[in-house]
Short mmCIF file of C-alpha atoms in Angstrom, two decimals:
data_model
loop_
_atom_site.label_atom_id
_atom_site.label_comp_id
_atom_site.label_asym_id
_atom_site.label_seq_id
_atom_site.Cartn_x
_atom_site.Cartn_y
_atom_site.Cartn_z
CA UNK A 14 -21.14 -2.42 -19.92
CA UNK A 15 -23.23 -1.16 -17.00
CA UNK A 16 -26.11 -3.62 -18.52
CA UNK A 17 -23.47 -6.38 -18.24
CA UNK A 18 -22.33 -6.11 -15.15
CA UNK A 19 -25.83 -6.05 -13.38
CA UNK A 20 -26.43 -9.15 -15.61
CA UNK A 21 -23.69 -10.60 -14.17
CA UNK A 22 -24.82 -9.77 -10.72
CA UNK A 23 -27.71 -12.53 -11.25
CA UNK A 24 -24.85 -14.90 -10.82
CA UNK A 25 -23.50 -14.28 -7.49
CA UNK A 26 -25.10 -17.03 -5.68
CA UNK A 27 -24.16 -19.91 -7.92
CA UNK A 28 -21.41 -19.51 -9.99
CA UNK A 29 -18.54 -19.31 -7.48
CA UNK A 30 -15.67 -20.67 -7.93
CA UNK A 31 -16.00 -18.98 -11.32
CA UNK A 32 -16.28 -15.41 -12.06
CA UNK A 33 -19.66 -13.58 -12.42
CA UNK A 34 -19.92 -12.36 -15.96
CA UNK A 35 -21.83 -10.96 -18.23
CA UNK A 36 -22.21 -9.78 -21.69
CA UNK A 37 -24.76 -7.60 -24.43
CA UNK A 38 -24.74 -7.92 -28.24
CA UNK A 39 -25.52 -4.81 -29.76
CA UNK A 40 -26.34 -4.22 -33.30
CA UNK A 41 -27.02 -0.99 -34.96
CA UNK A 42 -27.52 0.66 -31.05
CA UNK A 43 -29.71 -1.86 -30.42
CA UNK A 44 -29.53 -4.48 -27.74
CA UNK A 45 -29.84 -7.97 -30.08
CA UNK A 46 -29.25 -10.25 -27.12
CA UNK A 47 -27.47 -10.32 -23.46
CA UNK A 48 -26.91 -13.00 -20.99
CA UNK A 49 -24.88 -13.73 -17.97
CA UNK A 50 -22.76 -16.94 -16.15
CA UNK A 51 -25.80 -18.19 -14.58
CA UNK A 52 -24.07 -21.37 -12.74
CA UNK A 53 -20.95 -23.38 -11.93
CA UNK A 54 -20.18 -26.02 -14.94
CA UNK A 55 -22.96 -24.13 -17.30
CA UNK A 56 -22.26 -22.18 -20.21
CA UNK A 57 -20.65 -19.01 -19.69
CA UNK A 58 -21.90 -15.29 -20.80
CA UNK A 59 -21.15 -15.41 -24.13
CA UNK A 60 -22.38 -17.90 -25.80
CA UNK A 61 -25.66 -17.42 -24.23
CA UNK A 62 -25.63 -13.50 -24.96
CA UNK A 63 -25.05 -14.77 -28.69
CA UNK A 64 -27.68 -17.83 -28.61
CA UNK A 65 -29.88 -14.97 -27.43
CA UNK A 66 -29.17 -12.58 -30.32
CA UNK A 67 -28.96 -15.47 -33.51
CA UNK A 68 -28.22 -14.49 -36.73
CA UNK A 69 -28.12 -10.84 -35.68
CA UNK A 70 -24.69 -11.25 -34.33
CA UNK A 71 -23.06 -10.90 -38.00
CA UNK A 72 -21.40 -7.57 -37.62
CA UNK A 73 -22.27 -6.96 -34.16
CA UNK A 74 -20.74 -5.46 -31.19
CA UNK A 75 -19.84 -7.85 -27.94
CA UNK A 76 -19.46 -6.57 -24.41
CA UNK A 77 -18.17 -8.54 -21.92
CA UNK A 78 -17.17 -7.92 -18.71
CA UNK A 79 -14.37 -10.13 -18.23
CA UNK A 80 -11.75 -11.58 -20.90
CA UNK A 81 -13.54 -14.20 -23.34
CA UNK A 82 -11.83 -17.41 -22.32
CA UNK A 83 -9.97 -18.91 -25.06
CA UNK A 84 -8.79 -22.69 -23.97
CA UNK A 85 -11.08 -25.41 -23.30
CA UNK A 86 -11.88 -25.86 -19.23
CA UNK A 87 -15.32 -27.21 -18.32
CA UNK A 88 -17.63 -25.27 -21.37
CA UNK A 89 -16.39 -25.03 -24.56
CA UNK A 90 -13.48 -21.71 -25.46
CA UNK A 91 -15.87 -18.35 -26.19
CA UNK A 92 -13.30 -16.88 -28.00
CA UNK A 93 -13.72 -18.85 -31.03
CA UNK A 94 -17.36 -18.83 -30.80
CA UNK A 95 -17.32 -15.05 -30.90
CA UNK A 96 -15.51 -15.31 -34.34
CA UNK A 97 -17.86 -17.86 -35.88
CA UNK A 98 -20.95 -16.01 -35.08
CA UNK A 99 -19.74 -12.99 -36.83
CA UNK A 100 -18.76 -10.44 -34.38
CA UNK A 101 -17.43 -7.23 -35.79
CA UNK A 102 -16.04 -6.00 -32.10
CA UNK A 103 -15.78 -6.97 -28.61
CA UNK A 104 -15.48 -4.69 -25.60
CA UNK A 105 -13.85 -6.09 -22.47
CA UNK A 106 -14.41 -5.08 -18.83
CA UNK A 107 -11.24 -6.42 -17.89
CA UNK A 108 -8.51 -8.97 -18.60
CA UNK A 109 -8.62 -12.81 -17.05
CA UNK A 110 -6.67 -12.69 -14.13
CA UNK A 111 -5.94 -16.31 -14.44
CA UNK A 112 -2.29 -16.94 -16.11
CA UNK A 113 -4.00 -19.86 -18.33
CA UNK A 114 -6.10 -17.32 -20.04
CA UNK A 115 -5.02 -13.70 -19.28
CA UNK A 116 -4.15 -11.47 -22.34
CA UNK A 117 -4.79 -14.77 -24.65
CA UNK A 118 -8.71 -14.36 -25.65
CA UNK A 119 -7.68 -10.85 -26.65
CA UNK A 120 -4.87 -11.83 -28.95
CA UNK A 121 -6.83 -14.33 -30.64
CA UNK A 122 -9.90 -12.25 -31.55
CA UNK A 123 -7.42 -9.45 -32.94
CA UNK A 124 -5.46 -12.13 -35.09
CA UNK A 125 -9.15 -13.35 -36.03
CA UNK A 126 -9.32 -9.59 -37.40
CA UNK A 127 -11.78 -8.39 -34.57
CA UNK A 128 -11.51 -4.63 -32.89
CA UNK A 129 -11.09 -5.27 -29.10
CA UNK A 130 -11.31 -2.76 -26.47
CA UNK A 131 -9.94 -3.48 -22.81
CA UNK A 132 -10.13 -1.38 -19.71
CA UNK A 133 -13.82 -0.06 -19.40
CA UNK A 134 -15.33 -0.34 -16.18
CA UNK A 135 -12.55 -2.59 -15.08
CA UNK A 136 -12.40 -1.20 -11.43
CA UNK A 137 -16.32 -1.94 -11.32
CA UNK A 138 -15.56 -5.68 -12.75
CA UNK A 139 -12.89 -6.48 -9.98
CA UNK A 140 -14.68 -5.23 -7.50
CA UNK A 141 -17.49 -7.76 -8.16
CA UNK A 142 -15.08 -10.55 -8.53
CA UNK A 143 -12.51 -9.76 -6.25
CA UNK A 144 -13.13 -12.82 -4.32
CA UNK A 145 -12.32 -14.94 -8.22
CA UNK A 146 -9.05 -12.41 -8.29
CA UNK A 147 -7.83 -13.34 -4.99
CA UNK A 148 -8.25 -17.20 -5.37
CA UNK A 149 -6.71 -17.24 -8.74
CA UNK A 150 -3.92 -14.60 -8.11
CA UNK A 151 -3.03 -15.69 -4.26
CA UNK A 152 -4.59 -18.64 -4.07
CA UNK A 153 -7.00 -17.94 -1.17
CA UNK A 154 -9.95 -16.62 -0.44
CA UNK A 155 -10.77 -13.02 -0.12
CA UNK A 156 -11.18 -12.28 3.33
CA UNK A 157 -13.36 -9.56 5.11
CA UNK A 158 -13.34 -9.42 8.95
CA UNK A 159 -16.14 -7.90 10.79
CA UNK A 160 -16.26 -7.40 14.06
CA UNK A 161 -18.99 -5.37 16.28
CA UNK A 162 -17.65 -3.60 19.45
CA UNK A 163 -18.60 -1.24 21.72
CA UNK A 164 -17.11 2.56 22.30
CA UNK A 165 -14.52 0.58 24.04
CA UNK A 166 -13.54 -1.88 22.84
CA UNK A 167 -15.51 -4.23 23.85
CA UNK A 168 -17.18 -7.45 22.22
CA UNK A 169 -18.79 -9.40 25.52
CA UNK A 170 -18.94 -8.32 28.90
CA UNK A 171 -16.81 -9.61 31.90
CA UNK A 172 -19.51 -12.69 32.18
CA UNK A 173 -18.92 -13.34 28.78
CA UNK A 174 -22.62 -11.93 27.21
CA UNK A 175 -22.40 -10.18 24.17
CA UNK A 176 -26.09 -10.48 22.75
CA UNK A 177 -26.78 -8.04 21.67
CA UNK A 178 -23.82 -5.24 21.38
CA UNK A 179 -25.18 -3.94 18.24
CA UNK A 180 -28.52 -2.62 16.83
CA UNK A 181 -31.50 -4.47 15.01
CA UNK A 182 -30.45 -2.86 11.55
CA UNK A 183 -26.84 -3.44 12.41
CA UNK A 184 -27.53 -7.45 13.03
CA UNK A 185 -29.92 -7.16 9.60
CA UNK A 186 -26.72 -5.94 7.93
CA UNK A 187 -24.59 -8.39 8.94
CA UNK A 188 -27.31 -11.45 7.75
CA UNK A 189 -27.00 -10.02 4.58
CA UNK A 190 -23.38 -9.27 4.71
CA UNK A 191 -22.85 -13.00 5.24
CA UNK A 192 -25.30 -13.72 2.36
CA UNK A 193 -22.65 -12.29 -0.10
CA UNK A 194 -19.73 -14.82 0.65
CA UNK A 195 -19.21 -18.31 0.15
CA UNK A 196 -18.40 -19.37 3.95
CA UNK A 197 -18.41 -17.60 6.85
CA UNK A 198 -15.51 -18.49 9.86
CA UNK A 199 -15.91 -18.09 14.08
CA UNK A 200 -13.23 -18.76 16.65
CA UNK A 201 -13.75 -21.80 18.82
CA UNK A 202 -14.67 -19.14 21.95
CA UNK A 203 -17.22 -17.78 20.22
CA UNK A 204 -18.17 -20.85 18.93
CA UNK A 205 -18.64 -22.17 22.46
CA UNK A 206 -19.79 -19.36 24.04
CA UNK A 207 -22.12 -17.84 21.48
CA UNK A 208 -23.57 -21.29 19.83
CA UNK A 209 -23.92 -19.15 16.22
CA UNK A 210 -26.42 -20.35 13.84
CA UNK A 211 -24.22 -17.94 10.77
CA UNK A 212 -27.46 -17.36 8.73
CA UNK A 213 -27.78 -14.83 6.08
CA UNK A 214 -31.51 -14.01 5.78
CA UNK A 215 -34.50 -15.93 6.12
CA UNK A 216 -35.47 -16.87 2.62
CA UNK A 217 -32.05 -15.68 1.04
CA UNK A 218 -31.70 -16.97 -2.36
CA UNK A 219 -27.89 -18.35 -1.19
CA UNK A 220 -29.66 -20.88 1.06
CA UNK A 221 -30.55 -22.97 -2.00
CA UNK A 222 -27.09 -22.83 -3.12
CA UNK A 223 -25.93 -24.32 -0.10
CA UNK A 224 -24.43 -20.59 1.06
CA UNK A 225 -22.52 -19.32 2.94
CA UNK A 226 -20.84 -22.54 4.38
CA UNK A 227 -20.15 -22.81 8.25
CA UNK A 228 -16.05 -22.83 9.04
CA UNK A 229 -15.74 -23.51 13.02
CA UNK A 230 -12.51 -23.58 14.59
CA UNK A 231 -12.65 -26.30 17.57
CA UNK A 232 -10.48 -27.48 20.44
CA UNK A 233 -10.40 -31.14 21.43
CA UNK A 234 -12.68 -30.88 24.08
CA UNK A 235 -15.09 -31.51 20.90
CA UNK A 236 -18.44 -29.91 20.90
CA UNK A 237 -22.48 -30.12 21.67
CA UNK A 238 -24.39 -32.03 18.97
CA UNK A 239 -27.17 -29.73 19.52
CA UNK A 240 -25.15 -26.65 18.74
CA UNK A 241 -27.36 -24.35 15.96
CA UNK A 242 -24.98 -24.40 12.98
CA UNK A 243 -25.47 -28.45 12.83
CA UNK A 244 -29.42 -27.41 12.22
CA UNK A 245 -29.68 -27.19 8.58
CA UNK A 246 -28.35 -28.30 5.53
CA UNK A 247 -25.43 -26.02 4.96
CA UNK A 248 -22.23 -27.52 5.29
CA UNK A 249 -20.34 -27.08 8.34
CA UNK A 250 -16.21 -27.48 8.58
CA UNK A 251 -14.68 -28.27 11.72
CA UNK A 252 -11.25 -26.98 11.54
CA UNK A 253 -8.68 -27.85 14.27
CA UNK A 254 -4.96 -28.91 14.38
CA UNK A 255 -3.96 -31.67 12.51
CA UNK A 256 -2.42 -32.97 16.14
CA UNK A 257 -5.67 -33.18 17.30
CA UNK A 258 -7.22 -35.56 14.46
CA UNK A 259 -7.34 -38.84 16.68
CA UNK A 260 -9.40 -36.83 19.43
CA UNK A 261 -11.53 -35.22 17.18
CA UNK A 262 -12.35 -38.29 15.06
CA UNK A 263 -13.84 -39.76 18.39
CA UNK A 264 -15.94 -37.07 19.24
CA UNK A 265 -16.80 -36.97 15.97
CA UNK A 266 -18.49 -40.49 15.54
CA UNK A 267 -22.29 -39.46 16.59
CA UNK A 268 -22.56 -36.26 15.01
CA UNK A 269 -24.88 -36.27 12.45
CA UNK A 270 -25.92 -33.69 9.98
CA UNK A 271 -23.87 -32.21 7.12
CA UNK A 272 -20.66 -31.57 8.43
CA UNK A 273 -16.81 -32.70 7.84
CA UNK A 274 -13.32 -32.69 9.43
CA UNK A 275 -11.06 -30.35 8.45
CA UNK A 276 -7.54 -30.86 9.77
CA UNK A 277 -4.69 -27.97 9.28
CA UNK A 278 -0.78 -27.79 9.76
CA UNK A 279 -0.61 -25.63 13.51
CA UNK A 280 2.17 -23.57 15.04
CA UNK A 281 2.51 -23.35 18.42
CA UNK A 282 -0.99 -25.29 18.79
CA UNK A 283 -2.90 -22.87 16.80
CA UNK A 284 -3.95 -23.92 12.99
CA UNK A 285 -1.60 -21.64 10.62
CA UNK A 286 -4.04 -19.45 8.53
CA UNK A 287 -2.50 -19.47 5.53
CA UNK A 288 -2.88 -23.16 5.49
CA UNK A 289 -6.26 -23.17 6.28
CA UNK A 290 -6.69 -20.23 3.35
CA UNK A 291 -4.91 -22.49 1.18
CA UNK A 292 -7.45 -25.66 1.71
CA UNK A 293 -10.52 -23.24 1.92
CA UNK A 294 -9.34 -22.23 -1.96
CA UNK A 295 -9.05 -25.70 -2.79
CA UNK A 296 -12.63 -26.75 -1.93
CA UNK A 297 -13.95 -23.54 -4.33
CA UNK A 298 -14.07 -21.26 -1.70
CA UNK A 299 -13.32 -17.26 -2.87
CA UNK A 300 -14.72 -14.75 -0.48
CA UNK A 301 -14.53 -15.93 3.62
CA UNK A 302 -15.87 -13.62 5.88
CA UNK A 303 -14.34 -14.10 9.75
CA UNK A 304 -16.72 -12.99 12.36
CA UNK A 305 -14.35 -13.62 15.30
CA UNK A 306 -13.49 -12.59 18.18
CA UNK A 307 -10.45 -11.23 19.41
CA UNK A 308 -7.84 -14.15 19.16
CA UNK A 309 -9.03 -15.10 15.71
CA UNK A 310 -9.10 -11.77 14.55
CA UNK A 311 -5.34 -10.93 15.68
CA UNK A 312 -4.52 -14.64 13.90
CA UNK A 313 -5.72 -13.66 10.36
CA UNK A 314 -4.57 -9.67 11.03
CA UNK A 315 -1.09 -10.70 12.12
CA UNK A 316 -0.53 -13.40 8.85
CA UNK A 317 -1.69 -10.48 6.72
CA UNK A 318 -4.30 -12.19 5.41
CA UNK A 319 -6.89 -9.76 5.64
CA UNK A 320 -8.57 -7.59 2.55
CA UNK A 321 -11.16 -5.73 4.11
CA UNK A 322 -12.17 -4.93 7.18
CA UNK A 323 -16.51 -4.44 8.41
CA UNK A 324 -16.23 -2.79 12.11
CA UNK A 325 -19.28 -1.83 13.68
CA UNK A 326 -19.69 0.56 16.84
CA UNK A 327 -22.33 0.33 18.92
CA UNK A 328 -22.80 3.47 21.47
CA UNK A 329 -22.25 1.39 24.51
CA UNK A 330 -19.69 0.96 27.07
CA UNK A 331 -18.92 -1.95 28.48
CA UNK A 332 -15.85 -1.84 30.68
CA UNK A 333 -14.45 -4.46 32.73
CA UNK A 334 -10.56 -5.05 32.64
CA UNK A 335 -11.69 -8.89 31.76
CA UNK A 336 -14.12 -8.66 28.84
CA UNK A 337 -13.06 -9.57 25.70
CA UNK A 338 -11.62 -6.98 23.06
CA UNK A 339 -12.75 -6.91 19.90
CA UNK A 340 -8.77 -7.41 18.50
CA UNK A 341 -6.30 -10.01 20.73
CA UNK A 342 -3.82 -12.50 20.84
CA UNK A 343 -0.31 -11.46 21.28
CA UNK A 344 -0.43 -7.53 19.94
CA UNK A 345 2.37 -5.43 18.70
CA UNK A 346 5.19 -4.17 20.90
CA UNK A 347 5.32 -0.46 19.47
CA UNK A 348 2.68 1.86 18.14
CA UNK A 349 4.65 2.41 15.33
CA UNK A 350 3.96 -1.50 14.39
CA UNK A 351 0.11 -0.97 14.59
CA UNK A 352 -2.48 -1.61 12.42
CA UNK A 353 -3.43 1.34 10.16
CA UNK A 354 -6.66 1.14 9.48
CA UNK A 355 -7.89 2.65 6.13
CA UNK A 356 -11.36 4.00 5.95
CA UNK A 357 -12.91 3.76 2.83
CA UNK A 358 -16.72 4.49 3.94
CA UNK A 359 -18.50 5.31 6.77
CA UNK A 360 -22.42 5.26 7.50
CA UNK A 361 -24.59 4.97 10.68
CA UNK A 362 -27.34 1.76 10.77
CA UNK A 363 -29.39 2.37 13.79
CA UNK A 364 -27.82 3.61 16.80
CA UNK A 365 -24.35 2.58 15.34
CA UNK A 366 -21.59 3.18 12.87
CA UNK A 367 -20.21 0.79 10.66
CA UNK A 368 -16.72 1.31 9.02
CA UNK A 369 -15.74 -0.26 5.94
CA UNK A 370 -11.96 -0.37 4.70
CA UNK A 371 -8.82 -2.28 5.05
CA UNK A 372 -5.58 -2.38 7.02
CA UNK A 373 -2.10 -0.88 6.14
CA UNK A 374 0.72 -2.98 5.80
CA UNK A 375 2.27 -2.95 9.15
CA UNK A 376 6.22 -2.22 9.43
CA UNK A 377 8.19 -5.66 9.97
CA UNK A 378 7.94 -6.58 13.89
CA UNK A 379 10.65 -7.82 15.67
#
């Protein structure tokens, strides 16, 4: 199984929407054949795991990291393959999380008279899908906020400068943090104020995929054609209220490059985020990362629509009562209606720390 799921691995840069998977025949202790998901639309782990081991499957002994899928989508079942070629017994990571297929590919190969084994590794398995478990269980993506900040707070200076609050290392980190989801988001003011370009790293193999894709919130002031993320090939949303669509159209007309509209339902002038979640999912989006600031970060923290949370501190103080926080928008009335914030892992990357984790449910505000 640990084979499997670093065979599986080889699929993170092309197979999302879809789940990374992979599987091992084994035969008499031997490893007969293996394989992995290797792209969107293309055959999944299974069959080429089996292709791969032939006539030695008779008898054999499947693992799979995920459920074998037992209805037709856009490959053929694997369940029934599985039975045809012979397989004595399968053992699964993890059930399908998706109602169309969860708990069925295990019923079938046990009516087809084949031993199945569920459960091992499965905390391992979700955790490399969890972006496939949120879309298909919540239908959104799964979302990871980073921010970087200084001892204070602080994630620009009164002018507005904030290159560079964190260390080389730390900034390495984050091009390869962004390298590991499907789209990454900014705020319009750090849109306009930073000009991002939202690479991963130079040479990264999600560059040929087309990864991560550029999400920008805008305003209807519109923006500057020449602005870095319209300088390569990636895809590049331009979110904004759908009250706005009229403006934005115009502005829109001499922008070239790879790029498209994006309107979403607002609330008090501000696009609602699980909307925009919601339309993110439907263009086969699974794992966002938001890399702020402070107003976006309160609007996806206070619609609860964050799963884990990046912060890195850089050993700097900023001050200045108006530079931007790291966290801002409206806030919480109470301490008792804060934010808990749940460490899971902490490590230093040059002169900074970086915390990984996620946020407590907060208590009902009022």
């Amino acid at each position: 199984m640990t084979l499997a799921l670093a065979l599986a691995e080889k699929g993170k840069f092309t197979v999302s929407p879809n789940p990374r998977v992979g599987a091992c025949v084994v035969s008499d202790g031997k490893l007969v054949g293996s394989g992995y998901h290797e792209k969107f639309g293309g055959p999944h782990a299974e069959p080429n795991a089996l292709a791969k081991a032939g006539k030695r499957s008779r008898g054999a002994t499947l693992y799979v990291t995920l459920e074998p899928c037992s209805t037709w989508q856009k490959t053929p079942p694997c369940a029934p393959l599985i039975k045809a070629k012979g397989i004595r017994s399968v053992v699964i990571g993890c059930l399908d999380p998706n109602p169309l297929n969860r708990g069925k590919g295990v019923r079938f190969l046990r009516k087809a008279g084949i031993s199945v084994k569920c459960g091992v590794m499965a905390a391992a398995v979700e955790k490399q899908n969890e972006g496939f478990f949120r879309y298909v269980t919540a239908g959104r993506p799964f979302v990871t906020l980073k921010m970087a900040q200084t001892l204070d707070g602080k994630i620009a200076t009164r002018e507005g400068l904030s290159r560079w609050i964190s260390s080389p290392p730390s900034r390495d980190f984050v091009h390869k943090l962004r390298e590991e989801h499907d789209a990454v988001l900014v705020g319009k003011n750090t849109f306009y104020q930073d000009d991002p370009r939202l690479a991963p790293p130079r040479n990264s193999p999600a560059l040929v995929a087309g990864k991560p894709r550029k999400i920008i919130l805008v305003s209807e002031k519109g923006w500057s054609p020449r602005a870095r993320v319209f300088r390569d090939d990636r895809l590049t949303l331009l979110v904004f209220p759908e009250s706005h669509l009229k403006r934005i159209v115009k502005k829109a007309g001499s922008l070239k490059g790879n790029w498209t509209l994006l309107p979403v339902k607002e609330k008090n002038g501000r696009v609602r985020i699980p909307e925009l979640l919601k339309k993110l999912a439907g263009l086969g989006i699974t794992k966002l990362l938001v890399e702020g600031g402070g107003e976006t970060a309160w609007s996806f923290l206070e619609a609860g629509c964050v799963d884990r949370a990046v912060w890195i501190v850089a050993p700097k103080v900023f001050g200045g009562r108006d530079a931007k926080t790291s966290v801002e928008g409206r806030g919480v009335g109470s301490p008792r209606q804060g934010f808990v914030f749940q460490t899971e892992k902490i490590r230093q990357c040059g002169s900074d720390w970086i915390l990984e984790g996620n946020f407590q449910k907060q208590r009902t505000r009022k």
